[in-house]
């Protein structure tokens, strides 16, 4: 499965964005950005805000990862 925090960090670094700028856009402190980078899961509302601010569709990556995981293992979908 995708580690969403690492994916977010990669996109931020690729775009040459500083953590302080991202924190300002999200109305939070810079240290919260580093906390986001360490998370393997994330709230969908926050992920939507990050997608908008960074102009990147993280949901597409998650969906693609899900589809490839589902087809490669031919495993049933986990019930919650």
Short mmCIF file of N, CA, C and O in Angstrom, two decimals:
data_model
loop_
_atom_site.label_atom_id
_atom_site.label_comp_id
_atom_site.label_asym_id
_atom_site.label_seq_id
_atom_site.Cartn_x
_atom_site.Cartn_y
_atom_site.Cartn_z
N UNK A 1 0.83 -1.19 0.00
CA UNK A 1 0.00 0.00 0.00
C UNK A 1 0.87 1.26 0.00
O UNK A 1 1.99 1.26 0.50
N UNK A 2 0.32 2.30 -0.50
CA UNK A 2 1.02 3.57 -0.61
C UNK A 2 1.16 4.23 0.77
O UNK A 2 0.23 4.18 1.57
N UNK A 3 2.32 4.78 1.05
CA UNK A 3 2.54 5.58 2.26
C UNK A 3 2.26 7.02 1.85
O UNK A 3 3.08 7.66 1.19
N UNK A 4 1.09 7.51 2.23
CA UNK A 4 0.62 8.80 1.71
C UNK A 4 1.52 9.96 2.13
O UNK A 4 1.76 10.89 1.35
N UNK A 5 2.05 9.91 3.34
CA UNK A 5 2.93 10.99 3.79
C UNK A 5 4.19 11.10 2.95
O UNK A 5 4.63 12.19 2.59
N UNK A 6 4.78 9.95 2.63
CA UNK A 6 5.97 9.95 1.78
C UNK A 6 5.63 10.45 0.38
O UNK A 6 6.43 11.16 -0.24
N UNK A 7 4.45 10.08 -0.11
CA UNK A 7 4.02 10.54 -1.44
C UNK A 7 3.85 12.06 -1.45
O UNK A 7 4.29 12.74 -2.38
N UNK A 8 3.23 12.59 -0.40
CA UNK A 8 3.04 14.04 -0.31
C UNK A 8 4.40 14.74 -0.28
O UNK A 8 4.62 15.72 -1.00
N UNK A 9 5.32 14.22 0.54
CA UNK A 9 6.66 14.82 0.63
C UNK A 9 7.36 14.80 -0.73
O UNK A 9 7.99 15.79 -1.13
N UNK A 10 7.23 13.70 -1.46
CA UNK A 10 7.87 13.59 -2.77
C UNK A 10 7.33 14.66 -3.73
O UNK A 10 8.10 15.31 -4.44
N UNK A 11 6.02 14.84 -3.74
CA UNK A 11 5.41 15.84 -4.63
C UNK A 11 5.86 17.24 -4.22
O UNK A 11 6.20 18.07 -5.08
N UNK A 12 5.87 17.52 -2.93
CA UNK A 12 6.31 18.83 -2.43
C UNK A 12 7.74 19.11 -2.88
O UNK A 12 8.06 20.18 -3.39
N UNK A 13 8.62 18.13 -2.69
CA UNK A 13 10.03 18.30 -3.08
C UNK A 13 10.18 18.44 -4.59
O UNK A 13 10.97 19.27 -5.05
N UNK A 14 9.43 17.65 -5.35
CA UNK A 14 9.49 17.73 -6.81
C UNK A 14 9.08 19.11 -7.32
O UNK A 14 9.67 19.63 -8.26
N UNK A 15 8.10 19.70 -6.66
CA UNK A 15 7.62 21.02 -7.07
C UNK A 15 8.46 22.16 -6.49
O UNK A 15 8.21 23.32 -6.79
N UNK A 16 9.44 21.82 -5.66
CA UNK A 16 10.31 22.84 -5.08
C UNK A 16 9.61 23.71 -4.05
O UNK A 16 9.96 24.88 -3.88
N UNK A 17 8.64 23.16 -3.38
CA UNK A 17 7.86 23.91 -2.39
C UNK A 17 8.48 23.73 -1.01
O UNK A 17 8.90 22.64 -0.64
N UNK A 18 8.49 24.78 -0.24
CA UNK A 18 9.01 24.74 1.13
C UNK A 18 7.88 24.37 2.10
O UNK A 18 6.72 24.74 1.88
N UNK A 19 8.24 23.68 3.16
CA UNK A 19 7.26 23.28 4.18
C UNK A 19 6.57 24.49 4.79
O UNK A 19 5.38 24.46 5.08
N UNK A 20 7.29 25.58 4.94
CA UNK A 20 6.69 26.80 5.52
C UNK A 20 5.61 27.37 4.61
O UNK A 20 4.56 27.84 5.09
N UNK A 21 5.82 27.33 3.30
CA UNK A 21 4.80 27.80 2.36
C UNK A 21 3.57 26.91 2.42
O UNK A 21 2.44 27.40 2.47
N UNK A 22 3.78 25.61 2.44
CA UNK A 22 2.66 24.67 2.50
C UNK A 22 1.89 24.86 3.81
O UNK A 22 0.65 24.86 3.80
N UNK A 23 2.58 25.04 4.89
CA UNK A 23 1.93 25.28 6.18
C UNK A 23 1.06 26.53 6.13
O UNK A 23 -0.07 26.54 6.63
N UNK A 24 1.58 27.57 5.49
CA UNK A 24 0.82 28.81 5.37
C UNK A 24 -0.46 28.58 4.56
O UNK A 24 -1.53 29.07 4.91
N UNK A 25 -0.36 27.81 3.49
CA UNK A 25 -1.52 27.52 2.65
C UNK A 25 -2.58 26.72 3.39
O UNK A 25 -3.78 26.85 3.13
N UNK A 26 -2.13 25.86 4.31
CA UNK A 26 -3.04 25.00 5.07
C UNK A 26 -3.44 25.60 6.41
O UNK A 26 -4.17 24.97 7.18
N UNK A 27 -2.93 26.80 6.69
CA UNK A 27 -3.22 27.49 7.95
C UNK A 27 -2.83 26.64 9.16
O UNK A 27 -3.62 26.39 10.06
N UNK A 28 -1.60 26.16 9.12
CA UNK A 28 -1.08 25.36 10.23
C UNK A 28 0.39 25.71 10.43
O UNK A 28 0.95 26.51 9.69
N UNK A 29 1.00 25.10 11.42
CA UNK A 29 2.41 25.34 11.69
C UNK A 29 3.28 24.40 10.86
O UNK A 29 2.84 23.31 10.49
N UNK A 30 4.49 24.83 10.59
CA UNK A 30 5.41 24.05 9.77
C UNK A 30 5.63 22.66 10.32
O UNK A 30 5.71 21.68 9.58
N UNK A 31 5.71 22.52 11.62
CA UNK A 31 5.95 21.21 12.22
C UNK A 31 4.82 20.23 11.90
O UNK A 31 5.03 19.03 11.83
N UNK A 32 3.61 20.76 11.68
CA UNK A 32 2.49 19.89 11.29
C UNK A 32 2.72 19.27 9.91
O UNK A 32 2.27 18.16 9.65
N UNK A 33 3.40 20.00 9.04
CA UNK A 33 3.71 19.46 7.71
C UNK A 33 4.63 18.25 7.84
O UNK A 33 4.41 17.23 7.19
N UNK A 34 5.62 18.35 8.69
CA UNK A 34 6.52 17.21 8.89
C UNK A 34 5.78 16.03 9.53
O UNK A 34 6.09 14.87 9.24
N UNK A 35 4.81 16.33 10.35
CA UNK A 35 3.97 15.27 10.93
C UNK A 35 3.17 14.58 9.82
O UNK A 35 3.04 13.35 9.80
N UNK A 36 2.66 15.35 8.88
CA UNK A 36 1.92 14.78 7.75
C UNK A 36 2.82 13.85 6.95
O UNK A 36 2.40 12.76 6.55
N UNK A 37 4.06 14.26 6.73
CA UNK A 37 5.00 13.43 5.97
C UNK A 37 5.23 12.06 6.63
O UNK A 37 5.53 11.09 5.94
N UNK A 38 5.10 11.98 7.93
CA UNK A 38 5.36 10.73 8.64
C UNK A 38 4.15 9.80 8.68
O UNK A 38 4.28 8.64 9.06
N UNK A 39 3.00 10.28 8.26
CA UNK A 39 1.78 9.50 8.38
C UNK A 39 1.59 8.55 7.19
O UNK A 39 1.78 8.92 6.05
N UNK A 40 1.16 7.34 7.52
CA UNK A 40 0.86 6.37 6.45
C UNK A 40 -0.59 6.48 6.01
O UNK A 40 -0.96 5.99 4.94
N UNK A 41 -1.42 7.13 6.83
CA UNK A 41 -2.82 7.38 6.48
C UNK A 41 -3.13 8.85 6.74
O UNK A 41 -2.41 9.52 7.47
N UNK A 42 -4.23 9.31 6.14
CA UNK A 42 -4.56 10.73 6.28
C UNK A 42 -6.06 10.91 6.11
O UNK A 42 -6.72 10.15 5.39
N UNK A 43 -6.60 11.91 6.76
CA UNK A 43 -8.00 12.27 6.65
C UNK A 43 -8.29 12.73 5.22
O UNK A 43 -7.48 13.45 4.62
N UNK A 44 -9.42 12.34 4.67
CA UNK A 44 -9.72 12.68 3.27
C UNK A 44 -9.90 14.17 3.05
O UNK A 44 -9.54 14.69 1.99
N UNK A 45 -10.43 14.89 4.04
CA UNK A 45 -10.58 16.33 3.88
C UNK A 45 -9.23 17.02 3.78
O UNK A 45 -9.03 17.90 2.93
N UNK A 46 -8.29 16.58 4.61
CA UNK A 46 -6.93 17.13 4.53
C UNK A 46 -6.27 16.75 3.22
O UNK A 46 -5.61 17.58 2.58
N UNK A 47 -6.49 15.53 2.78
CA UNK A 47 -5.90 15.10 1.50
C UNK A 47 -6.48 15.91 0.34
O UNK A 47 -5.77 16.27 -0.59
N UNK A 48 -7.75 16.23 0.41
CA UNK A 48 -8.37 17.07 -0.62
C UNK A 48 -7.74 18.46 -0.62
O UNK A 48 -7.41 19.00 -1.68
N UNK A 49 -7.54 19.04 0.56
CA UNK A 49 -6.91 20.36 0.65
C UNK A 49 -5.49 20.32 0.09
O UNK A 49 -5.08 21.23 -0.64
N UNK A 50 -4.75 19.27 0.43
CA UNK A 50 -3.39 19.12 -0.10
C UNK A 50 -3.41 18.98 -1.62
O UNK A 50 -2.57 19.56 -2.32
N UNK A 51 -4.35 18.21 -2.13
CA UNK A 51 -4.48 18.03 -3.59
C UNK A 51 -4.73 19.37 -4.28
O UNK A 51 -4.15 19.65 -5.33
N UNK A 52 -5.58 20.18 -3.68
CA UNK A 52 -5.89 21.49 -4.27
C UNK A 52 -4.68 22.43 -4.20
O UNK A 52 -4.33 23.06 -5.21
N UNK A 53 -4.06 22.50 -3.05
CA UNK A 53 -2.92 23.41 -2.86
C UNK A 53 -1.74 23.02 -3.74
O UNK A 53 -1.08 23.88 -4.33
N UNK A 54 -1.49 21.71 -3.83
CA UNK A 54 -0.34 21.23 -4.59
C UNK A 54 -0.67 20.95 -6.06
O UNK A 54 0.22 20.60 -6.83
N UNK A 55 -1.93 21.10 -6.43
CA UNK A 55 -2.38 20.81 -7.79
C UNK A 55 -1.94 19.41 -8.22
O UNK A 55 -1.29 19.23 -9.25
N UNK A 56 -2.28 18.44 -7.36
CA UNK A 56 -1.90 17.05 -7.61
C UNK A 56 -3.01 16.15 -7.08
O UNK A 56 -3.50 16.35 -5.97
N UNK A 57 -3.42 15.16 -7.87
CA UNK A 57 -4.52 14.26 -7.50
C UNK A 57 -3.99 13.05 -6.74
O UNK A 57 -3.69 12.02 -7.34
N UNK A 58 -3.89 13.18 -5.42
CA UNK A 58 -3.45 12.07 -4.59
C UNK A 58 -4.47 10.93 -4.59
O UNK A 58 -4.11 9.77 -4.43
N UNK A 59 -5.73 11.26 -4.77
CA UNK A 59 -6.78 10.24 -4.79
C UNK A 59 -6.61 9.29 -5.98
O UNK A 59 -6.86 8.09 -5.87
N UNK A 60 -6.13 9.81 -7.09
CA UNK A 60 -5.87 8.96 -8.26
C UNK A 60 -4.76 7.97 -7.96
O UNK A 60 -4.83 6.80 -8.36
N UNK A 61 -3.73 8.42 -7.25
CA UNK A 61 -2.64 7.52 -6.86
C UNK A 61 -3.13 6.41 -5.94
O UNK A 61 -2.75 5.25 -6.09
N UNK A 62 -3.97 6.78 -4.98
CA UNK A 62 -4.51 5.79 -4.05
C UNK A 62 -5.38 4.79 -4.79
O UNK A 62 -5.29 3.58 -4.57
N UNK A 63 -6.21 5.28 -5.70
CA UNK A 63 -7.08 4.40 -6.48
C UNK A 63 -6.26 3.46 -7.36
O UNK A 63 -6.55 2.26 -7.44
N UNK A 64 -5.25 3.98 -7.99
CA UNK A 64 -4.39 3.17 -8.84
C UNK A 64 -3.68 2.09 -8.03
O UNK A 64 -3.59 0.93 -8.45
N UNK A 65 -3.18 2.48 -6.86
CA UNK A 65 -2.52 1.53 -5.98
C UNK A 65 -3.50 0.44 -5.53
O UNK A 65 -3.15 -0.74 -5.51
N UNK A 66 -4.70 0.84 -5.22
CA UNK A 66 -5.73 -0.11 -4.81
C UNK A 66 -6.04 -1.10 -5.93
O UNK A 66 -6.10 -2.31 -5.72
N UNK A 67 -6.20 -0.58 -7.15
CA UNK A 67 -6.52 -1.44 -8.28
C UNK A 67 -5.39 -2.43 -8.58
O UNK A 67 -5.63 -3.60 -8.83
N UNK A 68 -4.16 -1.95 -8.54
CA UNK A 68 -3.04 -2.85 -8.82
C UNK A 68 -2.86 -3.88 -7.72
O UNK A 68 -2.55 -5.04 -7.98
N UNK A 69 -3.10 -3.48 -6.48
CA UNK A 69 -3.02 -4.41 -5.36
C UNK A 69 -4.12 -5.47 -5.46
O UNK A 69 -3.88 -6.65 -5.25
N UNK A 70 -5.30 -5.03 -5.83
CA UNK A 70 -6.46 -5.92 -5.93
C UNK A 70 -6.26 -6.95 -7.05
O UNK A 70 -6.51 -8.13 -6.86
N UNK A 71 -5.76 -6.51 -8.18
CA UNK A 71 -5.60 -7.43 -9.31
C UNK A 71 -4.37 -8.31 -9.17
O UNK A 71 -4.38 -9.46 -9.59
N UNK A 72 -3.31 -7.78 -8.56
CA UNK A 72 -2.09 -8.59 -8.44
C UNK A 72 -2.25 -9.71 -7.42
O UNK A 72 -1.70 -10.79 -7.60
N UNK A 73 -3.00 -9.46 -6.40
CA UNK A 73 -3.19 -10.49 -5.38
C UNK A 73 -4.49 -11.24 -5.54
O UNK A 73 -4.70 -12.26 -4.90
N UNK A 74 -5.37 -10.68 -6.35
CA UNK A 74 -6.69 -11.28 -6.55
C UNK A 74 -7.36 -11.55 -5.20
O UNK A 74 -8.06 -12.53 -5.02
N UNK A 75 -7.09 -10.66 -4.28
CA UNK A 75 -7.60 -10.80 -2.91
C UNK A 75 -8.95 -10.11 -2.79
O UNK A 75 -9.24 -9.13 -3.47
N UNK A 76 -9.79 -10.62 -1.88
CA UNK A 76 -11.07 -9.95 -1.65
C UNK A 76 -10.86 -8.61 -0.97
O UNK A 76 -9.85 -8.40 -0.29
N UNK A 77 -11.78 -7.72 -1.14
CA UNK A 77 -11.71 -6.40 -0.53
C UNK A 77 -11.92 -6.56 0.97
O UNK A 77 -12.81 -7.28 1.41
N UNK A 78 -11.09 -5.87 1.72
CA UNK A 78 -11.19 -5.91 3.17
C UNK A 78 -12.46 -5.21 3.63
O UNK A 78 -12.75 -4.10 3.22
N UNK A 79 -13.21 -5.85 4.50
CA UNK A 79 -14.40 -5.23 5.06
C UNK A 79 -14.04 -4.50 6.32
O UNK A 79 -13.21 -4.96 7.10
N UNK A 80 -14.68 -3.37 6.52
CA UNK A 80 -14.40 -2.56 7.72
C UNK A 80 -15.53 -2.73 8.70
O UNK A 80 -16.65 -2.79 8.41
#
